[in-house]
Coordinates of C-alpha atoms in Angstrom, one line a residue:
M1 CA -14.4 5.3 -14.6
D2 CA -14.5 2.0 -12.5
V3 CA -13.0 -1.1 -13.2
N4 CA -15.5 -3.2 -11.7
T5 CA -13.4 -5.8 -9.4
I6 CA -16.1 -6.6 -7.3
E7 CA -18.6 -7.6 -10.7
A8 CA -15.4 -9.2 -12.3
S9 CA -15.8 -12.3 -9.7
K10 CA -18.8 -13.1 -7.8
D11 CA -17.3 -15.9 -5.3
T12 CA -13.7 -13.9 -4.8
F13 CA -12.3 -10.8 -5.8
E14 CA -10.1 -12.6 -7.9
A15 CA -10.6 -9.7 -10.9
E16 CA -8.7 -9.1 -14.0
F17 CA -7.1 -5.9 -12.9
L18 CA -6.2 -7.1 -9.4
H19 CA -3.8 -9.9 -11.4
I20 CA -2.4 -7.6 -13.7
F21 CA -0.8 -6.0 -10.0
N22 CA 0.8 -9.4 -9.1
V23 CA 2.1 -10.0 -12.9
A24 CA 3.4 -6.3 -12.5
S25 CA 5.4 -7.1 -9.3
G26 CA 6.5 -10.9 -10.9
A27 CA 8.2 -8.4 -13.4
Q28 CA 10.3 -6.4 -11.0
P29 CA 13.6 -9.2 -11.2
I30 CA 13.8 -9.2 -14.8
M31 CA 13.5 -5.5 -14.4
L32 CA 16.7 -5.3 -12.0
F33 CA 18.4 -7.6 -12.9
H34 CA 18.2 -7.6 -16.8
P35 CA 17.3 -4.7 -17.6
T36 CA 19.0 -4.6 -20.7
L37 CA 16.0 -7.2 -22.1
S38 CA 13.5 -5.4 -20.7
R39 CA 14.5 -2.3 -22.7
L40 CA 14.9 -4.6 -25.8
K41 CA 11.5 -6.2 -25.3
F42 CA 10.3 -2.7 -25.4
L43 CA 11.5 -2.2 -28.8
L44 CA 9.9 -5.1 -30.6
P45 CA 6.6 -4.7 -32.3
R46 CA 3.8 -5.2 -30.4
P47 CA 1.9 -8.1 -31.9
L48 CA 5.8 -9.6 -31.5
L49 CA 6.0 -8.2 -27.9
L50 CA 3.3 -9.9 -26.8
A51 CA 4.1 -13.4 -28.1
V52 CA 7.3 -13.3 -26.4
D53 CA 5.8 -12.1 -23.1
A54 CA 2.5 -13.0 -22.6
N55 CA 1.9 -10.9 -19.2
I56 CA 2.7 -7.6 -21.2
A57 CA -0.5 -7.9 -22.3
Q58 CA -1.6 -7.8 -19.0
L59 CA 0.7 -4.3 -18.1
L60 CA -0.8 -3.0 -21.4
K61 CA -4.1 -3.0 -20.1
L62 CA -3.2 -1.2 -17.0
G63 CA -1.2 1.7 -19.3
Q64 CA -4.9 1.6 -22.0
F65 CA -7.1 2.3 -18.1
A66 CA -4.7 4.7 -17.3
V67 CA -5.3 6.9 -21.3
D68 CA -9.3 5.9 -20.4
C69 CA -9.0 7.9 -17.6
I70 CA -7.4 11.0 -18.9
K71 CA -10.2 10.7 -21.7
N72 CA -12.9 10.3 -19.0
Y73 CA -11.3 13.3 -17.4
H74 CA -11.2 15.5 -20.8
R75 CA -15.1 14.4 -21.7
N76 CA -16.5 15.8 -18.1
K77 CA -14.4 19.4 -18.3
N78 CA -16.5 22.5 -17.5
E79 CA -16.6 25.6 -19.1
K80 CA -13.6 26.6 -16.1
G81 CA -11.4 23.0 -17.3
H82 CA -12.3 21.5 -14.3
A83 CA -13.7 18.3 -14.1
K84 CA -17.2 17.7 -13.3
F85 CA -17.2 16.2 -9.7
D86 CA -18.0 17.2 -6.4
H87 CA -14.3 16.4 -5.0
P88 CA -11.0 18.0 -6.2
V89 CA -9.0 16.1 -9.1
I90 CA -5.4 15.1 -9.8
F91 CA -5.4 16.0 -13.2
D92 CA -7.4 19.9 -12.6
S93 CA -3.4 20.5 -11.5
L94 CA -1.6 18.5 -14.6
E95 CA -3.1 21.2 -17.5
D96 CA 0.5 22.0 -18.2
R97 CA 2.0 18.3 -19.0
T98 CA 1.2 16.4 -21.8
D99 CA -1.8 13.7 -22.1
A100 CA 1.1 11.1 -22.0
H101 CA 2.5 12.2 -18.9
K102 CA -0.8 12.3 -17.2
G103 CA -1.4 8.6 -18.2
S104 CA 2.3 8.3 -16.4
I105 CA 1.0 9.8 -13.4
A106 CA -2.1 7.6 -13.3
A107 CA -0.3 4.5 -13.8
E108 CA 1.4 5.4 -11.1
F109 CA -1.1 6.3 -8.7
L110 CA -3.1 2.6 -9.6
V111 CA 0.2 0.7 -9.2
A112 CA 2.0 2.0 -6.6
G113 CA -0.6 3.3 -3.8
S114 CA -2.7 0.0 -4.5
D115 CA -1.3 -3.4 -3.2
T116 CA 0.8 -2.1 -1.1
S117 CA -2.1 -0.3 0.9
A118 CA -4.3 -3.5 0.1
L119 CA -1.7 -5.5 2.0
T120 CA -1.6 -3.2 5.3
I121 CA -5.1 -3.1 5.3
T122 CA -5.8 -6.5 5.0
Y123 CA -3.3 -7.5 8.1
A124 CA -5.2 -4.6 9.9
L125 CA -8.5 -7.5 9.2
Y126 CA -6.8 -10.1 10.3
Y127 CA -4.9 -9.2 13.2
I128 CA -7.8 -7.4 14.2
T129 CA -10.2 -10.1 13.6
A130 CA -8.5 -12.4 15.4
N131 CA -8.1 -10.5 18.7
P132 CA -11.1 -10.0 20.3
T133 CA -9.5 -7.5 23.2
I134 CA -7.5 -5.5 20.3
R135 CA -11.0 -5.2 18.8
E136 CA -12.6 -4.1 22.1
K137 CA -10.2 -1.6 22.1
L138 CA -10.3 0.0 19.2
M139 CA -14.2 -0.3 19.1
K140 CA -14.6 1.3 22.3
E141 CA -11.9 4.6 21.1
L142 CA -14.2 4.6 17.8
L143 CA -17.4 5.4 19.5
E144 CA -15.9 8.2 20.4
V145 CA -16.1 10.2 17.1
M146 CA -18.1 8.1 15.3
P147 CA -21.0 7.3 17.4
T148 CA -23.6 6.0 14.6
A149 CA -22.5 3.6 11.9
D150 CA -22.8 6.1 9.0
T151 CA -21.2 9.0 11.0
N152 CA -18.6 10.4 8.5
P153 CA -15.1 11.1 10.5
T154 CA -12.7 13.2 9.9
L155 CA -9.2 12.1 9.1
N156 CA -8.2 14.7 11.6
Q157 CA -10.3 13.2 14.2
L158 CA -9.0 9.8 13.6
E159 CA -5.2 10.5 14.3
Q160 CA -6.0 12.1 17.5
L161 CA -7.2 8.6 18.8
P162 CA -4.3 7.1 20.6
Y163 CA -5.5 3.1 19.9
L164 CA -5.9 3.6 16.5
T165 CA -2.7 5.3 15.7
G166 CA -1.2 2.3 17.0
V167 CA -3.0 -0.3 15.3
V168 CA -2.0 1.5 12.0
K169 CA 1.3 1.7 13.3
E170 CA 1.2 -2.2 13.8
C171 CA -0.1 -3.2 10.8
L172 CA 2.5 -1.2 8.7
R173 CA 5.4 -2.6 10.9
M174 CA 4.0 -6.2 10.4
A175 CA 2.5 -5.8 6.7
C176 CA 6.0 -4.0 5.6
P177 CA 4.4 -4.0 2.2
V178 CA 8.1 -3.3 0.6
P179 CA 10.5 -5.9 2.4
G180 CA 13.7 -5.3 0.5
R181 CA 16.7 -4.0 0.0
L182 CA 16.3 -0.4 -1.6
P183 CA 19.5 1.0 -3.0
R184 CA 20.9 4.2 -1.9
I185 CA 24.6 6.0 -3.6
V186 CA 26.3 7.3 -0.6
P187 CA 26.9 11.0 -1.5
N188 CA 30.3 12.5 -2.8
D189 CA 30.3 15.0 -0.1
K190 CA 31.4 13.2 2.7
P191 CA 31.2 9.0 4.1
L192 CA 28.7 7.1 5.7
I193 CA 29.9 6.0 9.1
V194 CA 27.7 2.7 10.1
D195 CA 28.5 1.2 13.8
G196 CA 31.8 3.3 13.4
K197 CA 33.2 1.9 10.4
V198 CA 33.1 4.1 7.1
V199 CA 31.6 3.3 4.1
P200 CA 33.1 5.4 0.9
P201 CA 31.3 8.0 -0.9
G202 CA 29.7 6.6 -4.0
T203 CA 29.5 3.2 -2.3
L204 CA 25.8 0.9 -3.4
V205 CA 24.3 0.5 0.4
G206 CA 21.0 -0.8 1.0
M207 CA 19.3 -1.7 4.3
S208 CA 15.8 -4.2 4.5
A209 CA 13.2 -3.0 6.3
Y210 CA 11.6 -6.1 7.2
N211 CA 14.6 -7.5 9.2
M212 CA 14.3 -4.0 10.8
H213 CA 10.5 -4.0 11.8
F214 CA 11.1 -7.6 12.9
S215 CA 14.7 -6.9 15.4
E216 CA 13.7 -8.5 18.5
S217 CA 16.6 -6.4 19.8
L218 CA 14.6 -3.1 18.7
W219 CA 10.9 -4.3 19.6
G220 CA 11.1 -6.9 22.2
P221 CA 10.4 -10.9 23.0
D222 CA 7.1 -10.1 21.3
V223 CA 8.3 -8.8 18.0
N224 CA 6.5 -11.4 15.9
E225 CA 2.9 -10.2 18.1
F226 CA 0.7 -8.0 16.7
N227 CA 0.6 -5.8 19.6
P228 CA -0.9 -2.1 19.4
D229 CA -0.2 -1.4 23.1
R230 CA 3.7 -1.1 22.3
W231 CA 3.2 2.2 20.2
L232 CA 0.9 4.1 24.2
G233 CA 3.0 6.5 25.9
A234 CA 6.6 7.7 26.0
S235 CA 8.4 4.7 25.2
G236 CA 6.5 3.9 21.7
R237 CA 6.8 7.8 20.8
G238 CA 11.0 6.3 20.5
L239 CA 9.9 3.5 18.4
D240 CA 9.3 5.6 15.1
H241 CA 12.7 6.3 14.2
W242 CA 12.6 2.1 13.8
L243 CA 9.2 2.3 11.4
A244 CA 10.3 2.2 7.8
P245 CA 7.5 1.2 5.9
F246 CA 7.9 3.7 3.2
S247 CA 11.7 4.6 3.8
K248 CA 13.2 7.4 5.4
G249 CA 15.0 10.3 3.9
S250 CA 14.9 12.8 0.4
R251 CA 13.6 9.3 -1.2
A252 CA 10.8 8.1 1.0
C253 CA 8.1 7.2 -0.5
I254 CA 6.0 10.5 -2.1
G255 CA 2.6 8.9 -1.3
Q256 CA 3.0 7.9 2.5
N257 CA 0.8 10.5 4.0
L258 CA -1.9 9.2 1.2
A259 CA -1.4 6.0 2.3
T260 CA -1.5 6.4 5.7
A261 CA -5.0 8.6 5.2
E262 CA -6.3 5.1 3.2
I263 CA -5.3 2.7 6.0
Y264 CA -7.2 5.4 9.0
M265 CA -10.1 5.6 6.8
A266 CA -10.0 1.7 6.4
V267 CA -9.7 0.4 9.3
A268 CA -11.8 3.3 11.2
C269 CA -14.8 2.6 9.0
L270 CA -14.9 -1.2 7.9
F271 CA -14.6 -1.8 12.0
R272 CA -17.5 0.6 12.8
R273 CA -19.5 -0.2 10.1
F274 CA -19.2 -4.4 10.2
N275 CA -18.8 -7.1 12.4
F276 CA -16.1 -9.5 10.8
S277 CA -15.3 -13.2 11.9
L278 CA -12.9 -16.0 10.6
P279 CA -13.3 -19.7 9.9
P280 CA -11.7 -22.0 12.0
G281 CA -7.7 -21.8 11.8
A282 CA -7.8 -19.1 8.9
K283 CA -4.2 -17.3 8.7
L284 CA -3.4 -15.0 6.6
G285 CA -1.9 -16.4 3.2
D286 CA 2.2 -17.1 2.8
K287 CA 4.5 -13.7 2.0
C288 CA 6.0 -13.9 -1.7
D289 CA 8.4 -11.3 -2.1
H290 CA 8.2 -9.4 -5.6
F291 CA 9.5 -6.4 -4.9
T292 CA 6.2 -5.8 -3.0
V293 CA 4.6 -8.0 -1.3
F294 CA 1.1 -9.8 -1.8
L295 CA -0.4 -13.1 -0.2
S296 CA -0.7 -16.3 -1.3
Q297 CA -4.1 -17.9 -2.1
P298 CA -6.4 -17.9 -0.8
G299 CA -5.0 -15.1 0.9
L300 CA -7.6 -13.9 3.8
P301 CA -10.9 -16.1 4.1
L302 CA -13.2 -13.4 5.9
S303 CA -17.0 -12.8 7.0
C304 CA -18.9 -10.3 7.4
K305 CA -22.5 -8.2 7.7
P306 CA -23.2 -4.9 8.5
K307 CA -23.9 -3.1 11.8
L308 CA -26.9 -2.1 12.6
K309 CA -26.4 0.8 14.5

């Protein structure tokens, strides 16, 4: 299955499929603050629903794409019941689930891990390209495991590179794809003590990852600067406690290992295989917080040329 995000727009990346994610993000405030209205909408007949809310049509397209993924999987199964691909497919482990359940999981994979990881990689493209010193340090380290541009490193190899690891963590800190408060309820078994104050069981609490990621008391006076070096050495190891792009604890993002792996691979392969440049005065677009973050247009103007070796 292919969503044709490149072919859909020859001059930009404004493909319809990507627009759906912005629509989904923009619907979050209504879902959170008017849950009854959201439920009532979906009780309406589909034609009336589409007339009431044009954005619903975009979301339904995403759901249909997930259903099409299931159909494509069934068409390509071999005699052993597994898809005829040269790599594992998530649906292979979901054979005991209904197609509706599989479709929901497919939609979750598409939505939950797309814009957030893409935003983090966009931050990497901008800050590394804008800073020649950072780019040179990164390239020197990447050459150790990618001596040629077509070398395919393993994830384990990349995770052993200290500077690349610092770059990935700093991108996650600066991008902060889910910046707002995530509601949690204090358990009934014992009170929560915060800064010497008792928060009773049953209390709804929340913490903004953005506030924590940009606290000068935690990160120092250069908190607003992209500085991968802060993660190196003994002092850097202590900073992991304050890094929470995926939240923490039992309700942390279930896909954080996959997302981190994607960022490692994308940053390493993009900068080892392409030369990037920014036009004069180029800046990242403004952050728009719709539960997840997306950048205002034009996003990030960037030029790239493939490396010959």
